[in-house]
CSV table of C-alpha atoms in Angstrom, one decimal:
chain,number,residue,atom,x,y,z
A,1,MET,CA,131.9,69.9,89.1
A,2,LYS,CA,130.8,66.4,88.4
A,3,TYR,CA,132.4,65.3,91.7
A,4,VAL,CA,130.5,68.0,93.6
A,5,LYS,CA,127.2,66.9,92.1
A,6,VAL,CA,127.9,63.2,93.1
A,7,LEU,CA,128.7,64.3,96.7
A,8,ALA,CA,125.6,66.4,96.9
A,9,ILE,CA,123.4,63.5,95.7
A,10,VAL,CA,125.1,61.1,98.2
A,11,ALA,CA,124.7,63.6,101.0
A,12,LEU,CA,121.0,64.0,100.1
A,13,LEU,CA,120.5,60.2,100.1
A,14,PHE,CA,122.2,59.9,103.5
A,15,ALA,CA,120.1,62.7,104.9
A,16,THR,CA,116.9,61.1,103.6
A,17,ALA,CA,117.8,57.7,104.9
A,18,ALA,CA,118.7,59.1,108.4
A,19,THR,CA,115.3,60.9,108.5
A,20,SER,CA,113.5,57.7,107.5
A,21,VAL,CA,115.3,55.7,110.2
A,22,ARG,CA,114.6,58.3,112.9
A,23,SER,CA,110.9,58.5,112.0
A,24,ALA,CA,110.6,54.7,111.9
A,25,VAL,CA,112.0,54.3,115.5
A,26,PRO,CA,109.6,55.4,118.1
A,27,ASP,CA,110.8,57.2,121.3
A,28,ALA,CA,111.2,54.6,124.0
A,29,GLY,CA,109.4,55.6,127.2
A,30,LEU,CA,108.9,54.0,130.6
A,31,ARG,CA,105.6,53.4,132.3
A,32,HIS,CA,105.5,52.7,136.0
A,33,VAL,CA,103.5,49.4,136.5
A,34,PHE,CA,104.0,48.4,140.1
A,35,ASN,CA,106.1,48.3,143.2
A,36,ILE,CA,107.6,45.1,144.7
A,37,HIS,CA,108.1,44.9,148.5
A,38,ALA,CA,110.2,41.8,149.1
A,39,ARG,CA,110.7,40.6,152.6
A,40,CYS,CA,114.1,39.0,153.0
A,41,ASP,CA,115.9,36.9,155.7
A,42,ARG,CA,119.5,37.4,156.7
A,43,ALA,CA,122.2,36.9,154.0
A,44,ARG,CA,124.0,33.5,153.9
A,45,ASP,CA,127.6,33.6,152.8
A,46,LEU,CA,128.4,30.5,150.7
A,47,GLY,CA,132.0,31.6,150.5
A,48,ALA,CA,134.5,31.8,147.6
A,49,VAL,CA,133.3,30.1,144.4
A,50,PRO,CA,134.6,30.3,140.8
A,51,GLY,CA,133.9,33.9,139.8
A,52,GLY,CA,133.9,35.5,143.2
A,53,LYS,CA,132.0,35.2,146.5
A,54,ARG,CA,128.5,33.8,146.5
A,55,VAL,CA,125.8,35.1,148.9
A,56,MET,CA,122.3,33.8,149.1
A,57,ILE,CA,119.5,36.0,150.5
A,58,PRO,CA,116.2,34.1,151.2
A,59,ILE,CA,113.0,35.8,150.0
A,60,THR,CA,110.4,35.0,152.7
A,61,GLY,CA,107.4,36.9,151.4
A,62,GLY,CA,106.1,40.4,150.6
A,63,SER,CA,103.7,42.0,148.2
A,64,VAL,CA,103.3,43.6,144.7
A,65,GLU,CA,101.1,46.7,144.4
A,66,GLY,CA,100.0,48.6,141.3
A,67,ASP,CA,98.8,47.2,138.0
A,68,ILE,CA,99.1,43.9,139.7
A,69,SER,CA,98.1,43.0,143.2
A,70,ALA,CA,99.9,39.9,144.5
A,71,ASP,CA,101.7,38.3,147.4
A,72,ILE,CA,105.3,37.1,147.1
A,73,LEU,CA,105.4,33.4,148.2
A,74,PRO,CA,108.2,32.3,150.5
A,75,GLY,CA,110.9,30.1,149.1
A,76,GLY,CA,112.6,32.3,146.6
A,77,ALA,CA,116.1,33.7,146.9
A,78,ASP,CA,118.5,36.3,145.6
A,79,TYR,CA,121.8,34.6,144.6
A,80,GLN,CA,124.4,37.3,144.5
A,81,MET,CA,127.9,37.0,143.0
A,82,ILE,CA,130.3,39.5,144.6
A,83,ASP,CA,133.5,40.4,142.8
A,84,THR,CA,135.8,40.6,145.8
A,85,VAL,CA,138.3,42.8,144.0
A,86,SER,CA,135.9,45.6,142.7
A,87,GLY,CA,133.0,45.1,145.0
A,88,ARG,CA,130.6,44.8,142.0
A,89,VAL,CA,127.6,42.6,142.8
A,90,GLU,CA,125.6,40.6,140.3
A,91,LEU,CA,122.0,40.1,141.4
A,92,ASP,CA,119.9,37.1,140.4
A,93,ALA,CA,116.7,36.7,142.3
A,94,SER,CA,114.1,34.1,141.6
A,95,TYR,CA,110.7,33.8,143.3
A,96,THR,CA,107.0,33.3,142.7
A,97,ILE,CA,104.1,35.7,143.2
A,98,LEU,CA,100.4,34.8,143.7
A,99,THR,CA,98.0,37.4,142.3
A,100,SER,CA,94.8,38.4,144.1
A,101,ASP,CA,92.8,36.3,141.7
A,102,SER,CA,95.0,33.2,142.4
A,103,CYS,CA,97.4,33.2,139.3
A,104,LEU,CA,100.9,32.0,139.9
A,105,ILE,CA,103.7,34.0,138.1
A,106,ASN,CA,107.4,33.2,138.2
A,107,VAL,CA,109.8,36.2,138.5
A,108,ARG,CA,113.5,36.2,137.7
A,109,ASN,CA,115.1,39.6,138.4
A,110,ILE,CA,118.8,40.0,137.3
A,111,GLY,CA,120.9,43.1,137.7
A,112,VAL,CA,124.0,44.9,139.1
A,113,ASN,CA,124.9,46.8,142.2
A,114,VAL,CA,128.2,48.8,142.0
A,115,VAL,CA,130.0,51.8,143.2
A,116,ASP,CA,132.4,53.0,140.5
A,117,SER,CA,133.8,56.2,139.0
A,118,CYS,CA,130.3,57.2,137.9
A,119,GLY,CA,128.9,56.8,141.5
A,120,TYR,CA,126.4,54.4,143.0
A,121,TYR,CA,124.4,52.2,140.5
A,122,PHE,CA,121.7,49.7,141.3
A,123,ALA,CA,119.3,48.5,138.6
A,124,THR,CA,117.7,45.2,137.6
A,125,SER,CA,115.6,43.8,134.8
A,126,PRO,CA,112.8,41.5,136.0
A,127,LYS,CA,111.4,38.9,133.6
A,128,PHE,CA,108.0,37.4,134.2
A,129,GLU,CA,106.6,34.0,133.4
A,130,ALA,CA,102.8,34.2,133.5
A,131,PRO,CA,100.3,31.7,132.1
A,132,VAL,CA,99.6,32.6,128.5
A,133,ASN,CA,95.8,32.0,128.9
A,134,SER,CA,95.7,34.5,131.8
A,135,ARG,CA,95.0,38.3,132.0
A,136,TYR,CA,98.7,38.6,133.0
A,137,ASN,CA,100.0,37.3,129.6
A,138,TRP,CA,101.2,40.9,128.8
A,139,LEU,CA,104.0,40.4,131.4
A,140,ASN,CA,105.5,37.7,129.1
A,141,ASN,CA,105.7,40.2,126.2
A,142,ARG,CA,107.3,43.3,127.7
A,143,ILE,CA,110.8,44.4,128.8
A,144,PHE,CA,110.9,45.8,132.4
A,145,VAL,CA,113.4,47.8,134.4
A,146,CYS,CA,113.6,48.1,138.1
A,147,LYS,CA,115.3,50.4,140.7
A,148,PRO,CA,115.3,50.2,144.4
A,149,SER,CA,113.1,52.8,146.2
A,150,GLY,CA,114.1,51.9,149.7
A,151,PHE,CA,115.4,49.3,152.2
A,152,GLY,CA,114.5,48.7,155.8
A,153,ASP,CA,113.2,46.2,158.4
A,154,GLY,CA,114.3,43.3,156.1
A,155,ILE,CA,112.3,44.6,153.2
A,156,VAL,CA,113.6,45.6,149.8
A,157,HIS,CA,111.3,48.1,148.0
A,158,LEU,CA,111.5,48.1,144.2
A,159,SER,CA,109.8,50.3,141.6
A,160,VAL,CA,109.1,48.5,138.3
A,161,TRP,CA,108.6,50.2,134.9
A,162,ALA,CA,107.7,48.7,131.5
A,163,LEU,CA,109.6,49.8,128.4
A,164,GLU,CA,106.9,51.1,126.0
């Protein structure tokens, strides 16, 4: 009987702790913040390197529309590492945007593109480096996720959400 009471007390403590943890962790939501339309030049194959095959895709311009209005400056690139056995592609794009009010913001967008047993998957996580004394400082303090929304005419269309 004493053993049953101890088990009941332990079960009650675990249930209370689990409820406290669940109520302390907010539901994570996504809020669409903007779309990126990156104009790209033809891919350049650098060939076999340690880790796979390296491909560089120059970013020649484009725009950002939504909570931010900006132009993508030419000079960036997406440095892709292709696993030649599985076909998995690691994406690593770096470029700079110029907002409509003349603020420069660096962007680094990393992710993965793969077809596997679960199907086609393409997602990235952009990280922004904005001046802390600007109205864009909030970009420094959020986690973002990104999915492609289309491709065509040398432009990659991406939708970006902030994790709330």
